[in-house]
XYZ file of C-alpha atoms in Angstrom:
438
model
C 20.606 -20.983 -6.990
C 19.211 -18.845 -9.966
C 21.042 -17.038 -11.959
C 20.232 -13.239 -12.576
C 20.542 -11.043 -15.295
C 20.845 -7.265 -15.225
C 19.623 -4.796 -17.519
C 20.734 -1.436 -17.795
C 17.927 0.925 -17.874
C 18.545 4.624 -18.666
C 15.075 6.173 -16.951
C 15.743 8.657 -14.085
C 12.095 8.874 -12.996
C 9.822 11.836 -12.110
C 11.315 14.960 -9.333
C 8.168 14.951 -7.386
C 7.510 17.632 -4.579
C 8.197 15.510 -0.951
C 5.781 18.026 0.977
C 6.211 15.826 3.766
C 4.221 18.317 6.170
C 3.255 15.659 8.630
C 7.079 14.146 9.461
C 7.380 15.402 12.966
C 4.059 15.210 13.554
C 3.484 11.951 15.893
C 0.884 9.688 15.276
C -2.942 10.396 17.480
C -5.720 8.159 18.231
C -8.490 8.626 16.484
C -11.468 7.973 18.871
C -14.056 5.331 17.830
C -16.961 6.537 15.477
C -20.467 5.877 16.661
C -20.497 3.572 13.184
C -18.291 1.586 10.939
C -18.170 0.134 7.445
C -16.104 -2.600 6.882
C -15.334 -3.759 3.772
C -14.903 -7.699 2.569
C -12.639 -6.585 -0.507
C -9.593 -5.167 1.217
C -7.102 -7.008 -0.623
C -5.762 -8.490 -3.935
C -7.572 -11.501 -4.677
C -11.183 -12.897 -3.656
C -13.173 -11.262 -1.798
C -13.638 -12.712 2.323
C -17.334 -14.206 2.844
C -19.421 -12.891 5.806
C -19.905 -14.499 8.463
C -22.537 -12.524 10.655
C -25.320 -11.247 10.107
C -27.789 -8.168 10.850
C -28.139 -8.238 15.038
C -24.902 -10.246 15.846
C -23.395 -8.543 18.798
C -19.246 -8.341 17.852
C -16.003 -7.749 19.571
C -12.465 -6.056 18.744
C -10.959 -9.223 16.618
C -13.870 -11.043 16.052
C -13.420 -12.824 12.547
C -16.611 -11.644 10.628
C -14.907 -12.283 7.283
C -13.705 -15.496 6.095
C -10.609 -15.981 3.393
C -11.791 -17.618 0.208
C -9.745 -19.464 -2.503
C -5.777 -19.348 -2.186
C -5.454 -15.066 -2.594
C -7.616 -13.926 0.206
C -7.593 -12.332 3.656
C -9.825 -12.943 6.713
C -11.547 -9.603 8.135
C -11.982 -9.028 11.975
C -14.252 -6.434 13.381
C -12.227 -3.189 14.731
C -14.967 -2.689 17.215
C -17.095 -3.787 20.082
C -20.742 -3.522 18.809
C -24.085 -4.646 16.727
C -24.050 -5.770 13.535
C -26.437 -3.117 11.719
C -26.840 -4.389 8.017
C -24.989 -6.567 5.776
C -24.791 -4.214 2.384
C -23.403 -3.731 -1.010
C -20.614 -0.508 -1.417
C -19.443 0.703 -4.609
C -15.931 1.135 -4.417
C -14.068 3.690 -7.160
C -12.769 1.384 -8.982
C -16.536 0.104 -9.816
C -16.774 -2.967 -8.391
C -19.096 -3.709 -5.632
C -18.442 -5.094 -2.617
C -20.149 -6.454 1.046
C -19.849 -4.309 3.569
C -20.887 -5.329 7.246
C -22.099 -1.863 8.705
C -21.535 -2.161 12.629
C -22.866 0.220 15.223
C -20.619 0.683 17.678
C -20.830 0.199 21.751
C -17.830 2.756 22.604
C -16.655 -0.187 24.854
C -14.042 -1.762 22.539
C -14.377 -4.879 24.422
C -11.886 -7.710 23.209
C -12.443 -10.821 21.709
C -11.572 -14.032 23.386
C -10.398 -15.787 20.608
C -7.518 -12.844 20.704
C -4.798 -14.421 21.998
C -0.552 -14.768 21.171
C 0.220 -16.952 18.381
C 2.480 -20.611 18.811
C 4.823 -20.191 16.665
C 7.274 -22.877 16.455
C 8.405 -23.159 12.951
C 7.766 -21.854 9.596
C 4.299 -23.463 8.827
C 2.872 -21.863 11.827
C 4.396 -18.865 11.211
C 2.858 -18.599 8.102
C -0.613 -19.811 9.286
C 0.125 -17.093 12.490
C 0.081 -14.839 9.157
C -2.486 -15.719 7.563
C -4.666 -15.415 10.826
C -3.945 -12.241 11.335
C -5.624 -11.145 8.260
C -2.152 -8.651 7.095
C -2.423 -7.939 3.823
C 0.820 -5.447 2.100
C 0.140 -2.240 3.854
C 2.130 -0.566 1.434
C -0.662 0.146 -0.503
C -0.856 -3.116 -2.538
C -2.822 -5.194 -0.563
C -1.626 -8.513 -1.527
C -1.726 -10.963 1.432
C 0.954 -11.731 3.282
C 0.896 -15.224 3.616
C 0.823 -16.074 0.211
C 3.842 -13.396 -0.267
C 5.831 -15.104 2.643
C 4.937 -18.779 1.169
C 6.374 -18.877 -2.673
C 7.320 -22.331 -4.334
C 10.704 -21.601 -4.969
C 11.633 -20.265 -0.778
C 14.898 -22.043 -1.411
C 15.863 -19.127 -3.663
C 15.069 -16.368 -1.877
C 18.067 -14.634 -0.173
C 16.915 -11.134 0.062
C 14.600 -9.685 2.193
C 13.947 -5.865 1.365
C 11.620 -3.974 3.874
C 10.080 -1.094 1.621
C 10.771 2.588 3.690
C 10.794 4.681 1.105
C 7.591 6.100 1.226
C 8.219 8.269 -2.323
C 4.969 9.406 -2.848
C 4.173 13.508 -1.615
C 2.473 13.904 1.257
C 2.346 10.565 2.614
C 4.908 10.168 6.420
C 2.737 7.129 8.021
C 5.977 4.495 7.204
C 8.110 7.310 8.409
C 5.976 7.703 11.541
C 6.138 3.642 11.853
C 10.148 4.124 12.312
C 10.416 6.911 14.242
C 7.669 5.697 16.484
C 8.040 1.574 16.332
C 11.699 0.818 14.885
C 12.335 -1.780 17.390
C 8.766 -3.293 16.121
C 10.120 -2.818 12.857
C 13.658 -4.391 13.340
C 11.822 -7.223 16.241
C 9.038 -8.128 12.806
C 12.216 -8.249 10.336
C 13.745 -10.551 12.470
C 11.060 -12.801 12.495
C 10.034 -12.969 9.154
C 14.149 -13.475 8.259
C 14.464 -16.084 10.595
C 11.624 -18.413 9.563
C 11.870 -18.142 6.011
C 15.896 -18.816 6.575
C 16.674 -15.709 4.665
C 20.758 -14.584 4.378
C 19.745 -10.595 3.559
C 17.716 -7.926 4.971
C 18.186 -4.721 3.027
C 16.238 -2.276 4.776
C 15.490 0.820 1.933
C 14.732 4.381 3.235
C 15.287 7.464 0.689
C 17.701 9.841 1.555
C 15.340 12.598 2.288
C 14.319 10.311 5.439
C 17.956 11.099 7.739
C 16.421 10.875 10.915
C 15.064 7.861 9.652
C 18.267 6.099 8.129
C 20.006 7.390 11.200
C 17.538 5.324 13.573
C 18.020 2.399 11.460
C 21.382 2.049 11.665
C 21.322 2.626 14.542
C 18.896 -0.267 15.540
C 20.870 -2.057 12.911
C 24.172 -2.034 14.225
C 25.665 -5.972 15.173
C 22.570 -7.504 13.355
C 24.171 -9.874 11.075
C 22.612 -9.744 7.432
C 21.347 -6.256 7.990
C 22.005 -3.749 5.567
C 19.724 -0.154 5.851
C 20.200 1.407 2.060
C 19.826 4.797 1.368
C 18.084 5.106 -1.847
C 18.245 8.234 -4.242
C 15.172 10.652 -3.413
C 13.952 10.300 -7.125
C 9.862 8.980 -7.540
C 8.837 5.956 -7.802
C 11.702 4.583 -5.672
C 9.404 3.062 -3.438
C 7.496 0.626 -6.756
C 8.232 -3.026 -6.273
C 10.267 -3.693 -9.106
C 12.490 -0.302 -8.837
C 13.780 -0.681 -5.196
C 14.906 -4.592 -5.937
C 16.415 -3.134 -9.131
C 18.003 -0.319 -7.115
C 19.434 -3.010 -4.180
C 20.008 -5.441 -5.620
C 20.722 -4.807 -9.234
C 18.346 -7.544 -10.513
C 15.216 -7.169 -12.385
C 11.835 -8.543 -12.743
C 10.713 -10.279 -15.719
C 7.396 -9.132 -17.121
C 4.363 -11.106 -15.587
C 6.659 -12.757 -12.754
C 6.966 -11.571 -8.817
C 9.624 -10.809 -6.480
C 10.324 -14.545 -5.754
C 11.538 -14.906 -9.313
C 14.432 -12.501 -8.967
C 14.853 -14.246 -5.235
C 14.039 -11.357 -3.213
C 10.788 -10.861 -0.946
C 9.581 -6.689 -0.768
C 7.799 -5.685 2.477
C 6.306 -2.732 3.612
C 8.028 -1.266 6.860
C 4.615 -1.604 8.582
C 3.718 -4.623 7.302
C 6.912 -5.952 9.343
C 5.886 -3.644 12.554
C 2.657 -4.818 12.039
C 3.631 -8.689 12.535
C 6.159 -8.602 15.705
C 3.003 -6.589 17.363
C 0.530 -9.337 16.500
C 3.199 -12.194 17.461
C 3.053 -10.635 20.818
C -0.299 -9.855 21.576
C -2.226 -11.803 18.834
C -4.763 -8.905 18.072
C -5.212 -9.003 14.473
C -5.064 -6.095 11.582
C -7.907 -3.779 12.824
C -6.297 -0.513 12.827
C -4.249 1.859 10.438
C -2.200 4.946 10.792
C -2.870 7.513 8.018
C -1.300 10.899 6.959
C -4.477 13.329 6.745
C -3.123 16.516 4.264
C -3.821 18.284 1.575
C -4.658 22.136 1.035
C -8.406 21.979 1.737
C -7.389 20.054 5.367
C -7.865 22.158 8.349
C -5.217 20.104 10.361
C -3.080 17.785 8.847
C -1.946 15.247 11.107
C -1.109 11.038 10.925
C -4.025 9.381 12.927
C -4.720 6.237 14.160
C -8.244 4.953 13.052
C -10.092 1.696 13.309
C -10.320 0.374 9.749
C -14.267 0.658 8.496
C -13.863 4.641 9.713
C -15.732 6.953 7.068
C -13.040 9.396 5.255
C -15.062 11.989 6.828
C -15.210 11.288 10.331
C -11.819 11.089 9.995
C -11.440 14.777 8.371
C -14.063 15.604 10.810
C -10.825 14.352 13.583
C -8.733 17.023 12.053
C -10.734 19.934 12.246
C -12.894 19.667 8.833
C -12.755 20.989 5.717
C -10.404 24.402 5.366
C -12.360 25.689 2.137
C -14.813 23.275 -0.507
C -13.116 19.966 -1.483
C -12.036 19.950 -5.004
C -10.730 16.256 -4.524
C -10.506 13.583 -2.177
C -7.862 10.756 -2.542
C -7.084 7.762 -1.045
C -3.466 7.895 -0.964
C -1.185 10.162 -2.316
C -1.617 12.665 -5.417
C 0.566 10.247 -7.595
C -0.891 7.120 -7.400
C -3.696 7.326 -4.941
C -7.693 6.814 -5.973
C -9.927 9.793 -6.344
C -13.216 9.183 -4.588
C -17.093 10.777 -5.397
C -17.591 10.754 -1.446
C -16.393 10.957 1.992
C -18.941 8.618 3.085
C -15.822 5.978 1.485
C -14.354 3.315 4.489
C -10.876 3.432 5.313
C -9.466 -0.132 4.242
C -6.615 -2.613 5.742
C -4.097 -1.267 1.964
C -5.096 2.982 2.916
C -2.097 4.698 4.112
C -3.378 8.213 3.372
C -6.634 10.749 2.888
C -5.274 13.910 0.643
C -7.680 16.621 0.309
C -7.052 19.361 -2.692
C -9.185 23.035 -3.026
C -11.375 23.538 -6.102
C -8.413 25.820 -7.266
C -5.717 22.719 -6.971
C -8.015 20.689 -8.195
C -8.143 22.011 -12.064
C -6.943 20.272 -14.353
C -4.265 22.251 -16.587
C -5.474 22.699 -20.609
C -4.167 19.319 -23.032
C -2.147 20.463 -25.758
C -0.832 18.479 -28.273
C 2.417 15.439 -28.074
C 5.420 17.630 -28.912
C 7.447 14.220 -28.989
C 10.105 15.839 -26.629
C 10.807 12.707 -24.892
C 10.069 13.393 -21.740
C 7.625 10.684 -20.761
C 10.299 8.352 -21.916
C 12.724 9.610 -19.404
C 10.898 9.513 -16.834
C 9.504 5.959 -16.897
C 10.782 4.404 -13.953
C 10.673 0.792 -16.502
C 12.196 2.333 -19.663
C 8.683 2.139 -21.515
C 8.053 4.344 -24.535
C 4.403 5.776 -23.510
C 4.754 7.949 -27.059
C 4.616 4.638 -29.060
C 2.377 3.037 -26.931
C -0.197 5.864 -27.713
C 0.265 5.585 -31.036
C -0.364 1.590 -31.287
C -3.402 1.627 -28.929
C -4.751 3.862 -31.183
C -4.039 1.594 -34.187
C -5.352 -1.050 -32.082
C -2.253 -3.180 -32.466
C -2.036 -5.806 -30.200
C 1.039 -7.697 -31.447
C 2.920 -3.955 -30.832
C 1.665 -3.120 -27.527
C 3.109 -6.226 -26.917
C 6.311 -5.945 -27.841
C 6.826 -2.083 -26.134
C 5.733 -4.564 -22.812
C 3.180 -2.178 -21.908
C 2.106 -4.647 -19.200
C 5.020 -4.029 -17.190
C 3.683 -0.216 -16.465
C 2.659 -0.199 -12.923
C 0.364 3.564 -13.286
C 2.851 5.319 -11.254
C 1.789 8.821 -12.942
C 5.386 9.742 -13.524
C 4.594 10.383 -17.330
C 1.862 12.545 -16.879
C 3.868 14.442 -14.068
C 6.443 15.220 -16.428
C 4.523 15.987 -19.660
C 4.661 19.577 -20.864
C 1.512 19.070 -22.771
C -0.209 17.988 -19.887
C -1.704 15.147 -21.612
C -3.039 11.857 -19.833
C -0.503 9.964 -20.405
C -0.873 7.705 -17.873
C -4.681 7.129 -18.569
C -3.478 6.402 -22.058
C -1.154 3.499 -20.834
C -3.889 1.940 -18.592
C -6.670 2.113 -21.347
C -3.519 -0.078 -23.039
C -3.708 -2.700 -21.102
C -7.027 -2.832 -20.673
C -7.262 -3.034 -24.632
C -4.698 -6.470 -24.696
C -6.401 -7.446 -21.217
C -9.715 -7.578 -23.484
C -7.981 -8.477 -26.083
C -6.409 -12.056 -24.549
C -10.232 -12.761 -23.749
């Protein structure tokens, strides 16, 4: 077994504003939209390759995406329908992607290759997985299969199912307790079993009670379960601060999970996979939290993944006043889109709408060096001398203040008095050694 070693870190992280406005509100059904966009890029890794083409009639779960190379995910159709066009879209983050464009039939006939997995062991529970097309729903993307399969799966001994849904706004993984926990607990289970895992640490921030309480509840004579309430203090929900929270261990820079022996799921990633063990219908839907100021009713919806952002606004009553922004996700660390006309994708757990007049940005004064970015970093970086060697271009420094292990949570710009970018400043970082090592 590997040894760990624990590092003290004296960051407190960023006292966001919950405004969980959607809690109690349970999840609806969006109804299908006359048309759909789905996207072949909906995950970390390569893209899938299409497998239809313009005219192909296609069911609910048809595959019409294929997985390429090791990090890839297979896309199914989330309707019944006719294949439209086969086109390019230009997602925000500039790269392009295929899209297959399908025109709905309203019928949302089934495919017959939808069917209950055999599982029997652990390779075909993995390749049950990997069928299924789930990639981390937490907002990540990466795909599950390769998560659940890493060389060293004699080391792991934790399990830690991410709850703690820290960003504002967002209550979809809240919704997925209160509305699924025994899916939850039933897709814990499974993936504990299988992968012969001792520990299941189940992580829910204490702002979540009714949450923690059903947990426990749920919890109570499972042996290995554990449901830890974490402090209500952003990012608690990042990868590497909830397995440094429970478990007291900490990720090197450039490694994963697997190297600390612990495996991080999202809580409807796991609610996700007891669903599909039972019925074999594959990742074709996603409950979102719809909110924001400019929203005319903010609710958590259920949509068929390839659903424009604005049919789905359209769903809850349309725009309030002019949009100022649109994000996909949350205010911290979602992605602010040009266009509603944007797909909902397999990783989207949110649609947050600001006014004009929350959408302005505040003046940028100049660093007063009072610390407080430093503080805040949920990894203990020093954004203040980071700035200062990107803009002396010094690799071998950047280096050594390991801005690589920044994961853009925003806390540093939240924080800032100044209001500068600081967390624009640490990306443009490590895109500069990113260039740099090329």
């Amino acid at each position: 077994m590997a040894v760990f070693k624990k590092l003290v870190r004296s960051a407190s992280g960023a006292k966001v504003p919950h405004n969980k406005n959607t809690e109690n509100i349970e999840t609806v059904k969006m109804p299908v939209p006359a048309r759909v966009h789905i996207a072949m890029s909906q995950h970390i890794g390569a893209p899938a390759k299409v497998v239809v083409k313009k005219g192909d009639e296609v069911k609910v779960g048809t595959v019409i995406g294929e997985a390429t190379g090791v990090i890839s995910a297979c896309i199914h159709s989330s309707v019944s329908g006719k294949v439209f066009a086969v086109e390019e879209t230009l997602f925000p983050n500039g790269q392009k992607t295929q899209t297959v464009v399908i025109d709905t039939d309203g019928e949302q006939t089934v495919c017959e290759s939808v069917k209950a997995p055999e599982v029997t062991d652990y390779a075909s529970f993995i390749e049950a997985v990997k069928t299924s097309g789930l990639v981390g729903l937490g907002g990540a993307g990466f795909p599950t299969n390769v998560k659940l399969a890493p060389k060293n799966l004699n080391e792991i001994d934790t399990l830690i199912i991410n709850a703690a849904e820290c960003e504002p706004y967002i209550t979809a993984d809240y919704r997925e307790i209160i509305e699924n926990g025994a899916d939850v607990i039933e897709g814990t289970k499974l993936v504990k079993n299988y992968l012969n895992i001792a520990k299941v640490i189940i992580g829910i921030e204490k702002n979540k009670p009714a949450a923690i309480s059903k947990m426990k509840e749920l919890c109570r004579g499972l042996d290995g379960f554990t449901v830890l309430e974490l402090p209500s203090v952003y990012p608690q929900g990042a990868e590497k601060v909830i397995i440094e929270t429970a478990t007291g261990r900490e990720i090197p820079e450039g490694a994963l999970p697997s190297s600390v022996g612990c495996i991080v799921m999202n809580v409807s990633s796991v609610g996700f996979v007891a669903r599909y063990m039972k019925t074999g219908m594959p990742l074709t839907t996603k409950r979102i939290t719809v909110d924001g100021d400019a929203i005319n009713e903010p609710k958590n919806v259920e949509v068929v993944i390839g659903t424009t952002i604005k049919d789905v606004i359209e769903f809850c009553g349309g725009y309030k006043t002019e949009a100022g922004k649109i994000i996909l996700g949350g205010p911290m660390m979602g992605t602010a889109v040009i266009s509603d006309e944007m797909p909902i994708i397999k990783q989207n757990n949110a649609i947050t709408v600001f006014s004009k007049e929350k959408s302005v940005l505040a003046p940028i004064n100049a660093c007063i060096r009072c610390g407080r970015c430093v503080s805040a970093c949920p990894i203990g970086l020093s954004p203040v001398e980071i700035a200062l060697a990107l803009a002396g271009k010094d690799e071998d420094e950047l280096k050594d203040l390991s801005v690589n292990l920044c994961m853009d949570c925003g806390s540093c710009s939240f924080v800032c008095p100044a209001k500068r970018p600081v967390s624009q400043t640490m990306k443009e970082a490590k895109d500069f050694l990113r260039k740099a090592a090329k």
